Short mmCIF file of N, CA and C in Angstrom, two decimals:
data_model
loop_
_atom_site.label_atom_id
_atom_site.label_comp_id
_atom_site.label_asym_id
_atom_site.label_seq_id
_atom_site.Cartn_x
_atom_site.Cartn_y
_atom_site.Cartn_z
N LEU A 157 -12.97 -25.27 90.79
CA LEU A 157 -11.88 -24.66 90.04
C LEU A 157 -10.69 -25.62 89.92
N ARG A 158 -10.38 -26.30 91.02
CA ARG A 158 -9.26 -27.23 90.99
C ARG A 158 -9.52 -28.37 90.00
N ARG A 159 -10.76 -28.84 89.94
CA ARG A 159 -11.11 -29.91 89.01
C ARG A 159 -10.93 -29.43 87.56
N GLU A 160 -11.33 -28.18 87.30
CA GLU A 160 -11.17 -27.63 85.95
C GLU A 160 -9.70 -27.54 85.56
N HIS A 161 -8.86 -27.14 86.50
CA HIS A 161 -7.42 -27.06 86.22
C HIS A 161 -6.84 -28.44 85.95
N ARG A 162 -7.26 -29.41 86.74
CA ARG A 162 -6.78 -30.77 86.55
C ARG A 162 -7.23 -31.30 85.19
N ARG A 163 -8.49 -31.05 84.85
CA ARG A 163 -9.01 -31.50 83.56
C ARG A 163 -8.22 -30.86 82.41
N TRP A 164 -7.95 -29.58 82.54
CA TRP A 164 -7.20 -28.89 81.48
C TRP A 164 -5.78 -29.46 81.38
N ALA A 165 -5.13 -29.70 82.51
CA ALA A 165 -3.78 -30.27 82.51
C ALA A 165 -3.79 -31.65 81.85
N GLN A 166 -4.80 -32.45 82.16
CA GLN A 166 -4.90 -33.78 81.54
C GLN A 166 -5.11 -33.66 80.04
N THR A 167 -5.93 -32.72 79.62
CA THR A 167 -6.18 -32.51 78.19
C THR A 167 -4.89 -32.11 77.48
N VAL A 168 -4.13 -31.22 78.08
CA VAL A 168 -2.87 -30.78 77.47
C VAL A 168 -1.89 -31.94 77.36
N VAL A 169 -1.75 -32.71 78.43
CA VAL A 169 -0.83 -33.85 78.41
C VAL A 169 -1.26 -34.87 77.36
N LEU A 170 -2.55 -35.19 77.31
CA LEU A 170 -3.05 -36.13 76.30
C LEU A 170 -2.84 -35.59 74.88
N GLY A 171 -3.05 -34.31 74.70
CA GLY A 171 -2.83 -33.70 73.39
C GLY A 171 -1.37 -33.81 72.96
N HIS A 172 -0.46 -33.51 73.88
CA HIS A 172 0.97 -33.63 73.57
C HIS A 172 1.35 -35.08 73.31
N LEU A 173 0.79 -35.98 74.07
CA LEU A 173 1.07 -37.41 73.87
C LEU A 173 0.56 -37.86 72.50
N ALA A 174 -0.64 -37.44 72.14
CA ALA A 174 -1.20 -37.79 70.83
C ALA A 174 -0.34 -37.24 69.70
N LEU A 175 0.11 -35.99 69.85
CA LEU A 175 0.98 -35.42 68.82
C LEU A 175 2.30 -36.19 68.73
N ALA A 176 2.88 -36.53 69.88
CA ALA A 176 4.14 -37.27 69.88
C ALA A 176 3.98 -38.62 69.18
N ILE A 177 2.90 -39.31 69.47
CA ILE A 177 2.64 -40.61 68.82
C ILE A 177 2.47 -40.42 67.32
N LEU A 178 1.72 -39.41 66.93
CA LEU A 178 1.51 -39.12 65.51
C LEU A 178 2.82 -38.81 64.80
N PHE A 179 3.66 -37.98 65.42
CA PHE A 179 4.93 -37.61 64.80
C PHE A 179 5.86 -38.81 64.66
N ILE A 180 5.90 -39.66 65.68
CA ILE A 180 6.75 -40.85 65.62
C ILE A 180 6.21 -41.82 64.58
N ALA A 181 4.89 -42.02 64.55
CA ALA A 181 4.28 -42.96 63.60
C ALA A 181 4.47 -42.53 62.16
N THR A 182 4.52 -41.23 61.91
CA THR A 182 4.67 -40.74 60.54
C THR A 182 6.13 -40.48 60.17
N GLY A 183 7.04 -40.77 61.11
CA GLY A 183 8.46 -40.58 60.82
C GLY A 183 8.93 -39.14 60.96
N HIS A 184 8.13 -38.30 61.52
CA HIS A 184 8.49 -36.90 61.70
C HIS A 184 8.78 -36.62 63.17
N TRP A 185 9.61 -37.44 63.78
CA TRP A 185 9.88 -37.35 65.21
C TRP A 185 10.44 -35.99 65.61
N PHE A 186 11.16 -35.31 64.68
CA PHE A 186 11.75 -34.01 65.01
C PHE A 186 10.69 -32.96 65.34
N LEU A 187 9.45 -33.19 64.88
CA LEU A 187 8.38 -32.24 65.18
C LEU A 187 8.01 -32.25 66.67
N ILE A 188 8.40 -33.30 67.37
CA ILE A 188 8.19 -33.33 68.82
C ILE A 188 8.92 -32.14 69.46
N LEU A 189 10.12 -31.86 68.95
CA LEU A 189 10.89 -30.73 69.48
C LEU A 189 10.19 -29.40 69.23
N VAL A 190 9.54 -29.28 68.09
CA VAL A 190 8.89 -28.02 67.74
C VAL A 190 7.59 -27.84 68.51
N PHE A 191 6.73 -28.83 68.49
CA PHE A 191 5.39 -28.67 69.05
C PHE A 191 5.28 -29.04 70.52
N ASN A 192 6.00 -30.05 70.94
CA ASN A 192 5.82 -30.53 72.31
C ASN A 192 6.79 -29.91 73.30
N ILE A 193 7.99 -29.59 72.84
CA ILE A 193 8.99 -29.08 73.76
C ILE A 193 9.33 -27.62 73.44
N GLY A 194 8.76 -27.10 72.39
CA GLY A 194 9.08 -25.74 71.94
C GLY A 194 8.92 -24.67 72.99
N THR A 195 7.88 -24.77 73.80
CA THR A 195 7.65 -23.74 74.81
C THR A 195 8.73 -23.76 75.89
N MET A 196 9.42 -24.88 76.03
CA MET A 196 10.49 -24.94 77.03
C MET A 196 11.75 -24.25 76.55
N TYR A 197 12.11 -24.44 75.29
CA TYR A 197 13.37 -23.86 74.82
C TYR A 197 13.18 -22.52 74.12
N ALA A 198 11.95 -22.09 73.86
CA ALA A 198 11.74 -20.81 73.20
C ALA A 198 11.02 -19.79 74.08
N ALA A 199 10.85 -20.10 75.35
CA ALA A 199 10.16 -19.16 76.25
C ALA A 199 10.92 -17.84 76.35
N TRP A 200 12.24 -17.89 76.27
CA TRP A 200 13.05 -16.67 76.33
C TRP A 200 12.70 -15.73 75.18
N LEU A 201 12.38 -16.30 74.01
CA LEU A 201 12.03 -15.47 72.86
C LEU A 201 10.70 -14.76 73.10
N LYS A 202 9.77 -15.46 73.70
CA LYS A 202 8.47 -14.85 74.00
C LYS A 202 8.66 -13.66 74.95
N VAL A 203 9.49 -13.83 75.95
CA VAL A 203 9.75 -12.74 76.89
C VAL A 203 10.46 -11.59 76.18
N LEU A 204 11.46 -11.92 75.39
CA LEU A 204 12.27 -10.91 74.71
C LEU A 204 11.45 -10.06 73.75
N VAL A 205 10.59 -10.68 72.96
CA VAL A 205 9.83 -9.92 71.95
C VAL A 205 8.42 -9.55 72.40
N GLY A 206 7.86 -10.27 73.37
CA GLY A 206 6.49 -10.00 73.79
C GLY A 206 6.35 -9.00 74.91
N THR A 207 7.30 -8.99 75.83
CA THR A 207 7.21 -8.09 76.98
C THR A 207 7.18 -6.62 76.59
N PRO A 208 7.96 -6.17 75.60
CA PRO A 208 7.97 -4.74 75.28
C PRO A 208 6.62 -4.18 74.83
N GLN A 209 5.69 -5.01 74.46
CA GLN A 209 4.44 -4.53 73.88
C GLN A 209 3.66 -3.60 74.79
N HIS A 210 3.66 -3.85 76.09
CA HIS A 210 2.84 -3.04 77.01
C HIS A 210 3.60 -2.56 78.24
N ILE A 211 4.76 -3.09 78.51
CA ILE A 211 5.44 -2.81 79.78
C ILE A 211 5.77 -1.33 79.93
N GLY A 212 5.46 -0.82 81.11
CA GLY A 212 5.77 0.56 81.44
C GLY A 212 4.80 1.60 80.93
N LEU A 213 3.80 1.18 80.17
CA LEU A 213 2.87 2.12 79.55
C LEU A 213 1.57 2.20 80.34
N SER A 214 0.75 3.18 80.02
CA SER A 214 -0.53 3.39 80.70
C SER A 214 -1.47 2.22 80.40
N PRO A 215 -1.98 1.55 81.43
CA PRO A 215 -2.84 0.40 81.17
C PRO A 215 -4.29 0.76 80.86
N ASP A 216 -4.74 1.92 81.28
CA ASP A 216 -6.17 2.23 81.20
C ASP A 216 -6.47 3.48 80.39
N VAL A 217 -5.92 3.58 79.20
CA VAL A 217 -6.22 4.73 78.35
C VAL A 217 -6.77 4.23 77.02
N PRO A 218 -7.69 4.97 76.42
CA PRO A 218 -8.27 4.51 75.16
C PRO A 218 -7.37 4.75 73.95
N ASP A 219 -6.33 5.56 74.11
CA ASP A 219 -5.42 5.87 73.00
C ASP A 219 -4.36 4.77 72.94
N PHE A 220 -4.42 3.94 71.92
CA PHE A 220 -3.50 2.81 71.81
C PHE A 220 -2.05 3.25 71.69
N ARG A 221 -1.81 4.47 71.26
CA ARG A 221 -0.44 4.97 71.15
C ARG A 221 0.19 5.13 72.53
N LEU A 222 -0.64 5.20 73.57
CA LEU A 222 -0.13 5.40 74.93
C LEU A 222 -0.10 4.12 75.75
N CYS A 223 -0.80 3.07 75.31
CA CYS A 223 -0.82 1.83 76.10
C CYS A 223 -0.13 0.66 75.39
N CYS A 224 0.35 0.89 74.18
CA CYS A 224 1.05 -0.15 73.43
C CYS A 224 2.36 0.42 72.88
N ARG A 225 3.27 -0.46 72.55
CA ARG A 225 4.55 -0.03 72.00
C ARG A 225 4.81 -0.78 70.70
N THR A 226 5.27 -0.04 69.71
CA THR A 226 5.74 -0.64 68.47
C THR A 226 7.25 -0.50 68.44
N TYR A 227 7.92 -1.53 67.98
CA TYR A 227 9.36 -1.47 67.73
C TYR A 227 9.61 -2.26 66.46
N THR A 228 10.74 -2.05 65.85
CA THR A 228 11.08 -2.83 64.67
C THR A 228 12.20 -3.78 65.04
N CYS A 229 12.29 -4.87 64.30
CA CYS A 229 13.34 -5.84 64.57
C CYS A 229 13.68 -6.57 63.28
N SER A 230 14.67 -7.43 63.35
CA SER A 230 15.09 -8.17 62.16
C SER A 230 14.01 -9.17 61.76
N TRP A 231 14.20 -9.76 60.61
CA TRP A 231 13.17 -10.61 60.02
C TRP A 231 12.87 -11.86 60.85
N LEU A 232 13.88 -12.44 61.52
CA LEU A 232 13.64 -13.70 62.22
C LEU A 232 12.70 -13.55 63.42
N PRO A 233 12.97 -12.63 64.36
CA PRO A 233 11.98 -12.48 65.44
C PRO A 233 10.63 -12.00 64.92
N ALA A 234 10.64 -11.16 63.88
CA ALA A 234 9.38 -10.69 63.30
C ALA A 234 8.58 -11.87 62.74
N PHE A 235 9.25 -12.77 62.05
CA PHE A 235 8.60 -13.94 61.48
C PHE A 235 8.07 -14.86 62.58
N LEU A 236 8.91 -15.14 63.57
CA LEU A 236 8.51 -16.05 64.64
C LEU A 236 7.39 -15.49 65.50
N TYR A 237 7.30 -14.15 65.56
CA TYR A 237 6.29 -13.52 66.40
C TYR A 237 5.18 -12.88 65.58
N TRP A 238 5.07 -13.24 64.33
CA TRP A 238 3.99 -12.83 63.43
C TRP A 238 3.83 -11.31 63.36
N ASN A 239 4.93 -10.58 63.31
CA ASN A 239 4.91 -9.11 63.20
C ASN A 239 4.19 -8.41 64.33
N MET A 240 4.10 -9.04 65.48
CA MET A 240 3.42 -8.40 66.60
C MET A 240 4.26 -7.30 67.23
N GLN A 241 5.48 -7.07 66.71
CA GLN A 241 6.24 -5.92 67.17
C GLN A 241 5.57 -4.63 66.70
N TYR A 242 4.71 -4.72 65.71
CA TYR A 242 3.88 -3.59 65.28
C TYR A 242 2.61 -3.61 66.13
N HIS A 243 2.78 -3.41 67.43
CA HIS A 243 1.69 -3.67 68.36
C HIS A 243 0.65 -2.55 68.41
N VAL A 244 1.09 -1.31 68.29
CA VAL A 244 0.13 -0.20 68.25
C VAL A 244 -0.79 -0.39 67.05
N GLU A 245 -0.20 -0.68 65.91
CA GLU A 245 -0.97 -0.87 64.69
C GLU A 245 -1.92 -2.06 64.82
N HIS A 246 -1.45 -3.12 65.44
CA HIS A 246 -2.28 -4.31 65.66
C HIS A 246 -3.51 -3.98 66.51
N HIS A 247 -3.33 -3.17 67.54
CA HIS A 247 -4.47 -2.80 68.39
C HIS A 247 -5.40 -1.81 67.68
N MET A 248 -4.84 -0.91 66.90
CA MET A 248 -5.68 0.08 66.22
C MET A 248 -6.51 -0.56 65.12
N PHE A 249 -5.92 -1.52 64.41
CA PHE A 249 -6.59 -2.18 63.29
C PHE A 249 -6.43 -3.69 63.42
N PRO A 250 -7.16 -4.32 64.34
CA PRO A 250 -6.97 -5.75 64.58
C PRO A 250 -7.33 -6.65 63.40
N ALA A 251 -8.08 -6.15 62.44
CA ALA A 251 -8.46 -6.98 61.30
C ALA A 251 -7.39 -7.02 60.22
N VAL A 252 -6.37 -6.18 60.33
CA VAL A 252 -5.29 -6.19 59.33
C VAL A 252 -4.44 -7.44 59.56
N PRO A 253 -4.22 -8.24 58.51
CA PRO A 253 -3.41 -9.45 58.68
C PRO A 253 -1.98 -9.11 59.11
N PHE A 254 -1.37 -10.01 59.85
CA PHE A 254 -0.03 -9.75 60.40
C PHE A 254 0.98 -9.38 59.32
N PHE A 255 0.86 -9.95 58.14
CA PHE A 255 1.85 -9.68 57.10
C PHE A 255 1.70 -8.29 56.50
N ASN A 256 0.59 -7.60 56.75
CA ASN A 256 0.40 -6.23 56.27
C ASN A 256 0.68 -5.18 57.34
N LEU A 257 1.03 -5.58 58.54
CA LEU A 257 1.29 -4.61 59.60
C LEU A 257 2.44 -3.66 59.27
N PRO A 258 3.54 -4.12 58.65
CA PRO A 258 4.59 -3.15 58.28
C PRO A 258 4.09 -2.09 57.28
N LYS A 259 3.27 -2.50 56.32
CA LYS A 259 2.71 -1.54 55.37
C LYS A 259 1.76 -0.57 56.07
N LEU A 260 0.98 -1.09 57.00
CA LEU A 260 0.08 -0.23 57.76
C LEU A 260 0.89 0.79 58.56
N ARG A 261 1.98 0.36 59.16
CA ARG A 261 2.84 1.27 59.92
C ARG A 261 3.30 2.42 59.02
N GLN A 262 3.74 2.10 57.82
CA GLN A 262 4.19 3.14 56.89
C GLN A 262 3.06 4.10 56.56
N ALA A 263 1.87 3.59 56.43
CA ALA A 263 0.73 4.42 56.04
C ALA A 263 0.32 5.40 57.13
N ILE A 264 0.44 5.02 58.38
CA ILE A 264 -0.05 5.88 59.47
C ILE A 264 1.06 6.35 60.40
N GLU A 265 2.30 6.18 59.98
CA GLU A 265 3.44 6.50 60.83
C GLU A 265 3.43 7.94 61.33
N HIS A 266 2.92 8.84 60.51
CA HIS A 266 2.89 10.26 60.90
C HIS A 266 1.99 10.52 62.10
N ASP A 267 1.12 9.59 62.44
CA ASP A 267 0.22 9.73 63.59
C ASP A 267 0.71 8.96 64.82
N LEU A 268 1.86 8.30 64.72
CA LEU A 268 2.32 7.40 65.77
C LEU A 268 3.60 7.89 66.44
N PRO A 269 3.85 7.44 67.66
CA PRO A 269 5.13 7.75 68.30
C PRO A 269 6.27 7.07 67.53
N PRO A 270 7.49 7.59 67.64
CA PRO A 270 8.61 6.92 66.98
C PRO A 270 8.82 5.52 67.55
N ALA A 271 9.26 4.62 66.69
CA ALA A 271 9.49 3.23 67.11
C ALA A 271 10.99 2.97 67.18
N PRO A 272 11.47 2.44 68.31
CA PRO A 272 12.89 2.09 68.36
C PRO A 272 13.19 0.96 67.37
N HIS A 273 14.40 0.97 66.82
CA HIS A 273 14.77 -0.06 65.86
C HIS A 273 15.65 -1.11 66.53
N GLY A 274 15.15 -2.32 66.58
CA GLY A 274 15.90 -3.43 67.14
C GLY A 274 15.52 -3.72 68.58
N LEU A 275 15.72 -4.97 68.96
CA LEU A 275 15.40 -5.39 70.32
C LEU A 275 16.33 -4.73 71.33
N TRP A 276 17.59 -4.55 70.96
CA TRP A 276 18.55 -3.91 71.87
C TRP A 276 18.09 -2.50 72.20
N ALA A 277 17.76 -1.70 71.18
CA ALA A 277 17.31 -0.32 71.40
C ALA A 277 15.99 -0.29 72.18
N THR A 278 15.13 -1.24 71.90
CA THR A 278 13.85 -1.30 72.60
C THR A 278 14.05 -1.56 74.09
N TRP A 279 14.85 -2.56 74.41
CA TRP A 279 15.09 -2.88 75.81
C TRP A 279 15.91 -1.78 76.50
N LYS A 280 16.76 -1.11 75.75
CA LYS A 280 17.52 0.01 76.31
C LYS A 280 16.58 1.14 76.73
N GLU A 281 15.48 1.28 75.99
CA GLU A 281 14.45 2.27 76.33
C GLU A 281 13.59 1.80 77.51
N ILE A 282 13.32 0.51 77.57
CA ILE A 282 12.40 -0.05 78.57
C ILE A 282 13.02 -0.16 79.97
N LEU A 283 14.26 -0.59 80.06
CA LEU A 283 14.86 -0.88 81.37
C LEU A 283 14.86 0.32 82.32
N PRO A 284 15.19 1.55 81.88
CA PRO A 284 15.07 2.68 82.81
C PRO A 284 13.63 2.94 83.25
N ILE A 285 12.67 2.65 82.39
CA ILE A 285 11.26 2.83 82.74
C ILE A 285 10.89 1.84 83.85
N VAL A 286 11.30 0.60 83.69
CA VAL A 286 11.02 -0.43 84.70
C VAL A 286 11.69 -0.07 86.03
N LYS A 287 12.93 0.42 85.95
CA LYS A 287 13.64 0.82 87.16
C LYS A 287 12.89 1.95 87.87
N ARG A 288 12.45 2.93 87.10
CA ARG A 288 11.72 4.05 87.70
C ARG A 288 10.39 3.59 88.30
N GLN A 289 9.72 2.64 87.65
CA GLN A 289 8.45 2.13 88.17
C GLN A 289 8.64 1.36 89.47
N ARG A 290 9.79 0.75 89.64
CA ARG A 290 10.07 0.07 90.92
C ARG A 290 10.19 1.09 92.05
N GLU A 291 10.78 2.25 91.72
CA GLU A 291 10.93 3.31 92.72
C GLU A 291 9.62 4.06 92.93
N ASP A 292 8.87 4.24 91.85
CA ASP A 292 7.60 4.98 91.90
C ASP A 292 6.54 4.17 91.15
N PRO A 293 5.79 3.30 91.83
CA PRO A 293 4.81 2.44 91.17
C PRO A 293 3.73 3.18 90.38
N ALA A 294 3.51 4.45 90.67
CA ALA A 294 2.49 5.22 89.96
C ALA A 294 3.00 5.76 88.62
N TYR A 295 4.31 5.67 88.38
CA TYR A 295 4.88 6.22 87.15
C TYR A 295 4.49 5.38 85.94
N VAL A 296 4.11 6.05 84.87
CA VAL A 296 3.90 5.40 83.57
C VAL A 296 4.63 6.22 82.52
N TYR A 297 5.20 5.54 81.57
CA TYR A 297 5.90 6.20 80.48
C TYR A 297 4.87 6.70 79.47
N VAL A 298 5.02 7.94 79.06
CA VAL A 298 4.14 8.51 78.04
C VAL A 298 5.00 8.76 76.80
N PRO A 299 4.79 7.98 75.74
CA PRO A 299 5.60 8.14 74.54
C PRO A 299 5.36 9.51 73.90
N PRO A 300 6.38 10.05 73.24
CA PRO A 300 6.18 11.32 72.54
C PRO A 300 5.24 11.14 71.36
N LEU A 301 4.23 11.98 71.29
CA LEU A 301 3.26 11.90 70.20
C LEU A 301 3.60 12.94 69.14
N PRO A 302 3.15 12.73 67.91
CA PRO A 302 3.41 13.70 66.85
C PRO A 302 2.87 15.08 67.22
N ALA A 303 3.52 16.10 66.72
CA ALA A 303 3.11 17.48 67.01
C ALA A 303 1.66 17.69 66.59
N GLY A 304 0.94 18.42 67.42
CA GLY A 304 -0.45 18.74 67.10
C GLY A 304 -1.44 17.65 67.46
N GLN A 305 -0.99 16.59 68.10
CA GLN A 305 -1.90 15.50 68.49
C GLN A 305 -1.75 15.20 69.96
N PRO A 306 -2.49 15.90 70.80
CA PRO A 306 -2.41 15.60 72.23
C PRO A 306 -2.95 14.20 72.53
N ALA A 307 -2.53 13.69 73.66
CA ALA A 307 -2.96 12.35 74.08
C ALA A 307 -4.47 12.27 74.13
N GLY A 308 -4.99 11.16 73.65
CA GLY A 308 -6.43 10.93 73.70
C GLY A 308 -7.15 11.43 72.47
N GLU A 309 -6.51 12.30 71.69
CA GLU A 309 -7.14 12.79 70.46
C GLU A 309 -6.52 12.05 69.28
N ARG A 310 -7.37 11.57 68.42
CA ARG A 310 -6.88 10.81 67.26
C ARG A 310 -7.61 11.28 66.03
N ALA A 311 -6.99 11.01 64.91
CA ALA A 311 -7.69 11.24 63.66
C ALA A 311 -8.88 10.29 63.62
N THR A 312 -9.90 10.65 62.88
CA THR A 312 -11.08 9.78 62.83
C THR A 312 -10.72 8.46 62.16
N ASP A 313 -11.46 7.44 62.51
CA ASP A 313 -11.22 6.13 61.91
C ASP A 313 -11.34 6.17 60.40
N GLU A 314 -12.27 6.96 59.89
CA GLU A 314 -12.46 7.02 58.44
C GLU A 314 -11.20 7.52 57.75
N ILE A 315 -10.58 8.57 58.31
CA ILE A 315 -9.37 9.12 57.71
C ILE A 315 -8.24 8.10 57.77
N LEU A 316 -8.04 7.50 58.92
CA LEU A 316 -6.97 6.51 59.07
C LEU A 316 -7.18 5.33 58.14
N GLU A 317 -8.41 4.85 58.05
CA GLU A 317 -8.69 3.70 57.19
C GLU A 317 -8.46 4.04 55.73
N ARG A 318 -8.83 5.25 55.33
CA ARG A 318 -8.62 5.68 53.94
C ARG A 318 -7.13 5.75 53.63
N GLU A 319 -6.35 6.36 54.55
CA GLU A 319 -4.90 6.46 54.35
C GLU A 319 -4.25 5.08 54.30
N ALA A 320 -4.64 4.22 55.21
CA ALA A 320 -4.06 2.89 55.27
C ALA A 320 -4.40 2.09 54.01
N ALA A 321 -5.64 2.17 53.57
CA ALA A 321 -6.05 1.44 52.36
C ALA A 321 -5.28 1.92 51.15
N ALA A 322 -5.03 3.23 51.07
CA ALA A 322 -4.30 3.78 49.92
C ALA A 322 -2.86 3.28 49.91
N GLN A 323 -2.24 3.17 51.09
CA GLN A 323 -0.85 2.73 51.17
C GLN A 323 -0.70 1.23 50.92
N ILE A 324 -1.64 0.45 51.42
CA ILE A 324 -1.53 -1.00 51.31
C ILE A 324 -1.88 -1.48 49.91
N ALA A 325 -2.78 -0.79 49.25
CA ALA A 325 -3.24 -1.22 47.92
C ALA A 325 -2.18 -1.07 46.86
#
């Protein structure tokens, strides 16, 4: 296992070195900042927009509405994170391209829990959940589901796919 880790680390370093040489040779040295150092200065963005997707929710349930979270945000984090803030929709329909996830959300919104708008509202919802989980590790947040749809029960895939196709088309 240690040898595999070392080999992977060497591959990553050589890959970054090759990219750096390529960018310098082609006069695009600024791309070193984007591709080679990007994970160092943009890691905070990954935590900010990626953590809300599953934190505090039930890890072992088949109903994606209970184990994933959707939130909306401004265009810049949405663009940088490929619309993955529509995470429930992404899990329910993984073949839908990222750029159609907002349209999919509109099509099936009546079957989904409400989505907080903005990263501030999302984290304002999450932080008390995390605090409670520290006090009670067995606690999981159960999002409010639409009336008439108990947890674990979903509309059939055929109905959802038909509704989504009608909205996206």
